[in-house]
CSV table of C-alpha atoms and ligand atoms in Angstrom, one decimal:
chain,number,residue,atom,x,y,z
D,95,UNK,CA,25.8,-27.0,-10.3
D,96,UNK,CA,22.4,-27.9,-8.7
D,97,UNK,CA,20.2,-25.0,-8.0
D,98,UNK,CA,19.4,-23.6,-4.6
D,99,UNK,CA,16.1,-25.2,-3.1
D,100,UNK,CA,13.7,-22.3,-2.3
D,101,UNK,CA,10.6,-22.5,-0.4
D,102,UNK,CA,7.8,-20.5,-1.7
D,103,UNK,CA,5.3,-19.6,1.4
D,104,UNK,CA,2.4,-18.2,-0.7
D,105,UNK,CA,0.6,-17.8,-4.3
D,106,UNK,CA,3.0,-15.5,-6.5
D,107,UNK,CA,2.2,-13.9,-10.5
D,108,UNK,CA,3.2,-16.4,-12.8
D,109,UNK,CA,6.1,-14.3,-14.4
D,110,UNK,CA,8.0,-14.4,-10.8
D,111,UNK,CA,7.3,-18.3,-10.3
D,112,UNK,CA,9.0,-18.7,-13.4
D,113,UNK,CA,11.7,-16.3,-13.3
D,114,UNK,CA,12.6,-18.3,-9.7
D,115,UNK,CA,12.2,-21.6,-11.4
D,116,UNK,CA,14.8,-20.7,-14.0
D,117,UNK,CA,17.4,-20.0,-11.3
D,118,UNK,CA,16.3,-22.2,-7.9
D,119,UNK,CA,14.5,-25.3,-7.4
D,120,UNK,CA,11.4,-24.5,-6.0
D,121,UNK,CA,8.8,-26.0,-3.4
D,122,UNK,CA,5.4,-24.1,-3.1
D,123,UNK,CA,4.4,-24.7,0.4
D,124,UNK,CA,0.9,-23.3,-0.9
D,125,UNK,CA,0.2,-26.7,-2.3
D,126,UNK,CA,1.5,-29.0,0.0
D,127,UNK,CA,-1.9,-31.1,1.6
D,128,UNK,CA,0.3,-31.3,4.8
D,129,UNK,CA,2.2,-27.5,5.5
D,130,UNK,CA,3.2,-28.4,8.5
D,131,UNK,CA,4.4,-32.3,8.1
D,132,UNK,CA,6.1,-31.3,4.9
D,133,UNK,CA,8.2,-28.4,6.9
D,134,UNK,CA,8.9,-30.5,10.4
D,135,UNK,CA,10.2,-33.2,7.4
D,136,UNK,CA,12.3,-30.7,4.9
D,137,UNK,CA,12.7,-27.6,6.3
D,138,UNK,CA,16.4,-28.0,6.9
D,139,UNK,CA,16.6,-28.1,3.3
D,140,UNK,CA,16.1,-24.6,2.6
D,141,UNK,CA,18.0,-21.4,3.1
D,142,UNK,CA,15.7,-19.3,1.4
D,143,UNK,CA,12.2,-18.4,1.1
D,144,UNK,CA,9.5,-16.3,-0.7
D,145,UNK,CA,6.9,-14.6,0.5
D,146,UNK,CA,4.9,-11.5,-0.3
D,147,UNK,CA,3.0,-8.3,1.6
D,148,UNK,CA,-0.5,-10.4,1.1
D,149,UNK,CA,0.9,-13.6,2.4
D,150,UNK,CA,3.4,-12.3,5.2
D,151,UNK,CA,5.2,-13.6,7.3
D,152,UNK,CA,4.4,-14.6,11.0
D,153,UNK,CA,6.6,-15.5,13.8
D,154,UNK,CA,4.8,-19.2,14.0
D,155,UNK,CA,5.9,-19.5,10.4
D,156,UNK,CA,9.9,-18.4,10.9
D,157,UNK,CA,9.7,-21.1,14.2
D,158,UNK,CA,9.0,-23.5,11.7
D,159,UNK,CA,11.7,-22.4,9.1
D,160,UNK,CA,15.0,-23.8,10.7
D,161,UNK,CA,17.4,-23.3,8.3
D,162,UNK,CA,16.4,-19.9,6.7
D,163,UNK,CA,18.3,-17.1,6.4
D,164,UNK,CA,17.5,-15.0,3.7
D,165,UNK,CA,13.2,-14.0,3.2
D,166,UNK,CA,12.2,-12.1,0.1
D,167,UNK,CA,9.1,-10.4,0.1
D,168,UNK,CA,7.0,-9.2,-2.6
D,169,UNK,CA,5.9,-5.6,-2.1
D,170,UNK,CA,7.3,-2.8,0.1
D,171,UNK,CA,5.2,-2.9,3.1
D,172,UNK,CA,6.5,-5.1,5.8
D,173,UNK,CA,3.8,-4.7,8.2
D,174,UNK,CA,2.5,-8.4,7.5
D,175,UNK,CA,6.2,-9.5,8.2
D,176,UNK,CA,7.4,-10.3,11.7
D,177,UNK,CA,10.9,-8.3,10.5
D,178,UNK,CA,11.8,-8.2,14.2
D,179,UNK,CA,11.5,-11.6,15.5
D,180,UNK,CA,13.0,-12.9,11.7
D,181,UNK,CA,16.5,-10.6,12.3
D,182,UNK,CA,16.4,-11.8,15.9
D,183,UNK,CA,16.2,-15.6,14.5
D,184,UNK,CA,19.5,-14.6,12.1
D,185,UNK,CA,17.0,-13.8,9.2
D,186,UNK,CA,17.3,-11.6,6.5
D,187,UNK,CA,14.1,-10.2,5.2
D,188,UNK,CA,13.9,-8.3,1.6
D,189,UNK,CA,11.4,-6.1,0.1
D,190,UNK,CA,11.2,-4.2,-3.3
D,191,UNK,CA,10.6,-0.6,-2.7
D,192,UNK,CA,11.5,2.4,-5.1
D,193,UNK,CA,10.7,0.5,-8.6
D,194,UNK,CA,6.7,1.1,-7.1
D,195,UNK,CA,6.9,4.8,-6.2
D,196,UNK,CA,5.7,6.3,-9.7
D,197,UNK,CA,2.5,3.6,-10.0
D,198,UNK,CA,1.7,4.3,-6.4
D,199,UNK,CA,2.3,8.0,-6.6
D,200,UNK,CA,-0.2,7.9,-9.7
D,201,UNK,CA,-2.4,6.4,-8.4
D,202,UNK,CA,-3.0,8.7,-4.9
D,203,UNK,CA,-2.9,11.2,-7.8
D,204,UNK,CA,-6.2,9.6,-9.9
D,205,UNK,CA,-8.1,8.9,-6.9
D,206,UNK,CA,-7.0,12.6,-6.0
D,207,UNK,CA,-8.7,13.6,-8.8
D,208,UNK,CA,-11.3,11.4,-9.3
D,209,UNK,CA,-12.7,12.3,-6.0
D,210,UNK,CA,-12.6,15.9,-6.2
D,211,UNK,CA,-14.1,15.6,-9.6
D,212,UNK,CA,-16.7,12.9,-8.8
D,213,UNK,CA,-15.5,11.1,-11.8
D,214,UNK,CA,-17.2,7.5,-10.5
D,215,UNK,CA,-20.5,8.9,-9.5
D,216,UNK,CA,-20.9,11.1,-12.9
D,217,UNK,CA,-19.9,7.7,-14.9
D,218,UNK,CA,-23.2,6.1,-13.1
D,219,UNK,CA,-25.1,9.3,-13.9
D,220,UNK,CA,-24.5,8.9,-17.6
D,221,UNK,CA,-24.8,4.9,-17.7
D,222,UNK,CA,-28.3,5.6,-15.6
D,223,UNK,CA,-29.5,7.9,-18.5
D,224,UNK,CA,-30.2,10.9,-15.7
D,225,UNK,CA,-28.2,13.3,-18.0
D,226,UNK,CA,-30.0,12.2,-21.2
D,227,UNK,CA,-33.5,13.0,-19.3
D,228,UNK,CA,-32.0,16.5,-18.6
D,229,UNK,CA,-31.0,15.8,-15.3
D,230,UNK,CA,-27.8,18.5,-14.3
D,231,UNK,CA,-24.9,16.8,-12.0
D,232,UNK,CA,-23.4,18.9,-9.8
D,233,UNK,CA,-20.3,20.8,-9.6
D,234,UNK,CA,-16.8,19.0,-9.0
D,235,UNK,CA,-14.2,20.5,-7.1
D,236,UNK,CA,-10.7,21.7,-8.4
D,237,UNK,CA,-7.4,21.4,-7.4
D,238,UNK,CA,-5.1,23.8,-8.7
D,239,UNK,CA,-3.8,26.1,-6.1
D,240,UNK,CA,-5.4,24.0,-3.0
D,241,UNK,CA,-3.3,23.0,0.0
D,242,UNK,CA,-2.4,19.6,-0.4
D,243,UNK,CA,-1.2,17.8,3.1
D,244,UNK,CA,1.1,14.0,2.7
D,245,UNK,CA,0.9,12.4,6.0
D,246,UNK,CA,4.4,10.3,5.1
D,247,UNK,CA,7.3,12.2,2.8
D,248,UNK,CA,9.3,9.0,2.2
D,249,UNK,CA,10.1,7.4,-1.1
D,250,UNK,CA,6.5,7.2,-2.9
D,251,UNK,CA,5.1,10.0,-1.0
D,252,UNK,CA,8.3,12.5,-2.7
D,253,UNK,CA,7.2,11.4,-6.0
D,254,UNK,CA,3.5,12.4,-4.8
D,255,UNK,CA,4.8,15.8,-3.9
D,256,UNK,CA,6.1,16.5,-7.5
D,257,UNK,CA,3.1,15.6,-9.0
D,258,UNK,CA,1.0,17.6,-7.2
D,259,UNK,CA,3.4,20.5,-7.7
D,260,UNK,CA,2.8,20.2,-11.5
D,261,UNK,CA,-1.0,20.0,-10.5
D,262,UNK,CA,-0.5,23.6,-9.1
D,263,UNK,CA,-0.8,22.7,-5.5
D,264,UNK,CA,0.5,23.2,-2.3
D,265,UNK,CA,2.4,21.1,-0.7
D,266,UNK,CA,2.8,20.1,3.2
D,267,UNK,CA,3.6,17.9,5.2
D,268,UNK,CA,3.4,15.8,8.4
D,269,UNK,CA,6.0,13.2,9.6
D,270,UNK,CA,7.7,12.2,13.2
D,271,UNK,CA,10.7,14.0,11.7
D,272,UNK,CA,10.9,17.4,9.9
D,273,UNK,CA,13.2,16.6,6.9
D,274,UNK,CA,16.1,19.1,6.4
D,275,UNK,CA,16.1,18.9,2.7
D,276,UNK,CA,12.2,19.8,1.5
D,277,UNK,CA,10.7,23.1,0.4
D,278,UNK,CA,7.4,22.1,2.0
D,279,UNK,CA,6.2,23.0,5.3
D,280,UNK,CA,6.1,20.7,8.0
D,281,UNK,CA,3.5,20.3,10.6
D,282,UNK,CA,4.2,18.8,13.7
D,283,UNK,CA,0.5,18.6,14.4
D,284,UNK,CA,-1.8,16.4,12.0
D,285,UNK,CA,-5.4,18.0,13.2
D,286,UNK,CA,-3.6,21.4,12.8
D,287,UNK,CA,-2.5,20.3,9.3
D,288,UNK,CA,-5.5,18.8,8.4
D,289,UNK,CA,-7.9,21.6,9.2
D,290,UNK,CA,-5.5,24.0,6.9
D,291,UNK,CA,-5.6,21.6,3.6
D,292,UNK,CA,-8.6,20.7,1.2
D,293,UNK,CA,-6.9,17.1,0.7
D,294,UNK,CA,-5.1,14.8,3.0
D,295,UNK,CA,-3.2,11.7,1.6
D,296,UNK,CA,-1.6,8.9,3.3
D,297,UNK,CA,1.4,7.9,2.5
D,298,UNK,CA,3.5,6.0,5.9
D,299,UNK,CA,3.6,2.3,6.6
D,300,UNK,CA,0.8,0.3,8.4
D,301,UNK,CA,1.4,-2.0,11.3
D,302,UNK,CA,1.1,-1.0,15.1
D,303,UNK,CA,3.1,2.1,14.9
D,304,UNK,CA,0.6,3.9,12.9
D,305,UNK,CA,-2.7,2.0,13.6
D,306,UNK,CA,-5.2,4.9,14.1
D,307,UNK,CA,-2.8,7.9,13.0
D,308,UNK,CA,-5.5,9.5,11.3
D,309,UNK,CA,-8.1,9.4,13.8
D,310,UNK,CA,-11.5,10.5,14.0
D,311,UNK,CA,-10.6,14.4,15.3
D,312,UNK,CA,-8.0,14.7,12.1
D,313,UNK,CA,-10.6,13.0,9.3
D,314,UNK,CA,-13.1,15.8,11.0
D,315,UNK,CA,-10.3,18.5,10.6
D,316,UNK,CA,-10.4,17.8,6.8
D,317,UNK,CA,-14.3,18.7,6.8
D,318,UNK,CA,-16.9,18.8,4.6
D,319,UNK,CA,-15.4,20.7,1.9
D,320,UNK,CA,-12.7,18.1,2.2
D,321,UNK,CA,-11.1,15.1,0.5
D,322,UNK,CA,-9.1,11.9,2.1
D,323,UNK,CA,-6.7,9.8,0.0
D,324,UNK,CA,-5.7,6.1,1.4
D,325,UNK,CA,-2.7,4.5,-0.6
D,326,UNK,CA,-1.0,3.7,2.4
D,327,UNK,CA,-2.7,0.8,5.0
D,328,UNK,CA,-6.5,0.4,5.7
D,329,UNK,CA,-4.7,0.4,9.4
D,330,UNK,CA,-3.4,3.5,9.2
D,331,UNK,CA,-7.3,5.0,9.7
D,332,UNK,CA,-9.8,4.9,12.0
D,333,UNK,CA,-12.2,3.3,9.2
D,334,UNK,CA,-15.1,2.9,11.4
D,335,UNK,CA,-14.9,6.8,12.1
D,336,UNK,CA,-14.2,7.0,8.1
D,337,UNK,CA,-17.7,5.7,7.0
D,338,UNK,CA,-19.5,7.5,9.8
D,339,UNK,CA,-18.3,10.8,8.4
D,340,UNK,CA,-18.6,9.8,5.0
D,341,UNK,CA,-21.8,8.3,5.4
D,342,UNK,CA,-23.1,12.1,7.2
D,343,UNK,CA,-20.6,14.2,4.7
D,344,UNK,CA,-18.6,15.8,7.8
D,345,UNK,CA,-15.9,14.5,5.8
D,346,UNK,CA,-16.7,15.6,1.9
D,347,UNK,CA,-15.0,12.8,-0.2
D,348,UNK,CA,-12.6,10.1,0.2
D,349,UNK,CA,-10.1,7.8,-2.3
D,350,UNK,CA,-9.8,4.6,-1.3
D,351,UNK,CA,-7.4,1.9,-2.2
D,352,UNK,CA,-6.8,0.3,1.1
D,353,UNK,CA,-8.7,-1.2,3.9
D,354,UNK,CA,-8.8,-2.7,7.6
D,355,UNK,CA,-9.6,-5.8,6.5
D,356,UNK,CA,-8.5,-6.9,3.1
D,357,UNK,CA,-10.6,-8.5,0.3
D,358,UNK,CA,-13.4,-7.1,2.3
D,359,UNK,CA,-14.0,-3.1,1.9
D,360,UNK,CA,-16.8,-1.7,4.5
D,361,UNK,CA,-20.1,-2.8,2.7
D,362,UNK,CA,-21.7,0.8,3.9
D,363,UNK,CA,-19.2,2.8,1.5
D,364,UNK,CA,-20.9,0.6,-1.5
D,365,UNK,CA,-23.7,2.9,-1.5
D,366,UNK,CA,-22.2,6.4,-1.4
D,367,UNK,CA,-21.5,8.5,-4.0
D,368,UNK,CA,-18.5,10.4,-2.3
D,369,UNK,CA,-15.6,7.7,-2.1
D,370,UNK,CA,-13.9,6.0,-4.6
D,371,UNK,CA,-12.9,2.5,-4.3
D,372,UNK,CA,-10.3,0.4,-5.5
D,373,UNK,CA,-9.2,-2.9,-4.5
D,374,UNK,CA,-4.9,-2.5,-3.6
D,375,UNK,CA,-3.9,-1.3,-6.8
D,376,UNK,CA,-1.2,0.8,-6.3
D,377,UNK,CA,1.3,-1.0,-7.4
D,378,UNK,CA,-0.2,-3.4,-9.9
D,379,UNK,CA,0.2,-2.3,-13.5
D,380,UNK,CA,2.0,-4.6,-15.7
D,381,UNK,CA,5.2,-2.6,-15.7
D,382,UNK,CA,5.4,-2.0,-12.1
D,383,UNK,CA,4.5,-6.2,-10.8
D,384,UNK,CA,7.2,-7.2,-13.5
D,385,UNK,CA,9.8,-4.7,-12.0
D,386,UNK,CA,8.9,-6.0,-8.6
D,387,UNK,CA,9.3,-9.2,-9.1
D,388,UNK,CA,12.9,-9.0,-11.0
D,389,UNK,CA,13.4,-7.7,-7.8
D,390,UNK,CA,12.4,-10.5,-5.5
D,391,UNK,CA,14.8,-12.6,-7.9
D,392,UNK,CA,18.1,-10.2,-7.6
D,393,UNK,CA,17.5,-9.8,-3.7
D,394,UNK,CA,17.8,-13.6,-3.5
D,395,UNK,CA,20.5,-13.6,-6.4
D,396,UNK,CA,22.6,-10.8,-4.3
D,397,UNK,CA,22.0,-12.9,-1.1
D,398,UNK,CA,23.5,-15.7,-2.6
D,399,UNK,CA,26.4,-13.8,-3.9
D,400,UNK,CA,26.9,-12.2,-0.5
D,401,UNK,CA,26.0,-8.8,-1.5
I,24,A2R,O1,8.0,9.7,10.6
I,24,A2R,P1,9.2,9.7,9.7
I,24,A2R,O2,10.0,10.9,9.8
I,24,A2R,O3,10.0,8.4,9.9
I,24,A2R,O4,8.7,9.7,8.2
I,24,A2R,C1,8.1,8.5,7.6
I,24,A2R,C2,6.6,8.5,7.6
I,24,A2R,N1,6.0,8.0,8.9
I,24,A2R,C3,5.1,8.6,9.6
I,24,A2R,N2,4.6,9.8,9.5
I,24,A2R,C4,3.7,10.2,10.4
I,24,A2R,N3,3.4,9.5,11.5
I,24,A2R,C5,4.0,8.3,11.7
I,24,A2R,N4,3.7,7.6,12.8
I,24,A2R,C6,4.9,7.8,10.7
I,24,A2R,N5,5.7,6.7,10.6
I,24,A2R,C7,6.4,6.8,9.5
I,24,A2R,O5,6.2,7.7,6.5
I,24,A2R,C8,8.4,8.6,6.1
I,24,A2R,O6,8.3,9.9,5.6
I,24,A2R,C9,7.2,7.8,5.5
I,24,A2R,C10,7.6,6.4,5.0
I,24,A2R,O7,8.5,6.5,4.0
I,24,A2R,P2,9.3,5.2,3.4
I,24,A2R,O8,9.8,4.4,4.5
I,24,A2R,O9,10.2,5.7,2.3
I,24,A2R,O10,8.1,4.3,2.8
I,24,A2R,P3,7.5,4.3,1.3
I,24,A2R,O11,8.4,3.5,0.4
I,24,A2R,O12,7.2,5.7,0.9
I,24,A2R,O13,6.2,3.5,1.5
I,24,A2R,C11,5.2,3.8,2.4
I,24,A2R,C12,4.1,2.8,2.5
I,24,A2R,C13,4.5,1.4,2.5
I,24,A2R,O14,5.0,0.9,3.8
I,24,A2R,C14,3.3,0.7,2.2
I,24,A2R,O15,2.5,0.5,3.3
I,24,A2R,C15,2.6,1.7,1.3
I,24,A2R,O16,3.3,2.9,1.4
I,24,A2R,O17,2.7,1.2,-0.1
């Protein structure tokens, strides 16, 4: 039987271009010279398509895919997809959620600690020589038995709640909707929660829904003694307020893994000692990526066997 043509929108790991090649015949629209003549020419040749969170998925781009039904996307967030306008065309769109809740929940859980123990910034002061010349860096902060808020209680931000219970915190919470089935408490009021919990971590989806959620008065709220954990959307923040209170340590420490505008991390933060920064990790350890992409390939495989 010949395989299925599939049209791949955007770059990919190697393991998953392969794993799709063994199956479908694939076109990477990526390397075409001519995007846009090569899809008004063969776009009616593909039912599915391939894209990821990084690459996305834009309503000018499902105009131009005629004959699609079925998108799978690479990565759990869908804020870079168009999901809407795509089910309104007849589209299908697919993500891989759940296989990335333990890497993501670890690492809200190392930049946790790394900020409150100022793990980066004591590296530097070894690698400087300031301890060798007698120099004393100053006390961390601990976690065991500090109030711990998740702004999101969804799939990864569950498995961040168990974690921090065997870290001996506190959990609470803050979502639209009080879930029936936690032992946490939840507040309805994210200032109110804030001010009552020496961390705050983002956990909820980005897009317009939740552009600005943690605003200037809640990042204030968490204080100077406080610490602000990102592994959710740069979005999700008000990042300009972020590196004002940083920058003035109204707001104590922050873990960083996500930012407004993605490669590019505010240039201020390079310079402070009090934030952490990663660039979009949470998901990409070898383990997690490979379980990812198997399941970009059985959402298309289950698709095709009208699962
Ligand atoms: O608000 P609810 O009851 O729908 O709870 C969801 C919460 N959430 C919000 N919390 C506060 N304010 C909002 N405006 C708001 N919108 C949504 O976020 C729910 O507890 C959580 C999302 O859970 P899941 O849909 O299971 O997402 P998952 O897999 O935990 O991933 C969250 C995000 C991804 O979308 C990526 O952006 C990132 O983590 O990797």
């Amino acid at each position: 039987m010949p395989k299925q043509p599939l049209l791949i929108l955007g770059p990919l790991m190697p393991y998953l271009i392969e794993e799709l090649g063994k199956k479908y015949e694939i076109e990477k629209l990526y390397e075409e010279k001519d995007a846009l003549g090569f899809l008004q020419a063969n776009a009616g040749r593909f039912e599915a398509a391939v894209t990821s969170t990084f690459t996305g998925l834009k309503a000018d781009m499902i105009d131009l895919l005629t004959a699609v039904k079925i998108v799978s996307s690479f990565g759990v967030g869908t804020d870079s997809l168009d999901v809407a306008y795509a089910n309104k065309k007849g589209i299908k769109i697919a993500n891989t959620p759940d296989v990335l809740n333990e890497d993501t929940a670890n690492m809200a859980i190392t930049l946790l600690l790394a900020s409150t123990r100022d793990i980066v910034a004591n590296d530097r002061f070894v690698r400087e020589g300031r301890w060798a010349k007698g120099e004393a860096a100053p006390l961390a902060l601990g976690i065991e038995g500090k109030k711990v808020g998740l702004v999101g209680l969804g799939r990864i931000g569950s498995v961040i709640a168990d974690k921090l219970l065997a870290f001996g915190c506190e959990v609470v919470y803050h979502t639209r909707n009080k879930k029936p089935d936690v032992p946490f408490r939840h507040y309805e009021n994210l200032v109110e929660m804030a001010g009552d919990c020496a961390a705050l971590i983002a956990i909820l989806p980005g897009g317009d829904a939740t552009q600005g959620v943690i605003s200037r008065e809640v990042l204030q709220a968490i204080g100077p003694q406080g610490t602000f954990i990102n592994v959710a959307r740069g979005t999700v923040v008000d990042e300009v307020a972020l590196v004002e209170l940083l920058k003035s340590k109204k707001l104590g420490r922050a873990g960083l893994d996500v930012f407004v505008d993605e490669p590019n991390a505010p240039t201020e933060l390079f310079a402070l000692d009090n934030v952490v920064l990663q660039p979009h990790m949470g998901s990409a350890t070898v383990e997690t990526r490979k379980a990812m992409a198997d399941r970009v390939v059985s959402n298309l495989d289950n698709y095709f066997a009208a699962k």
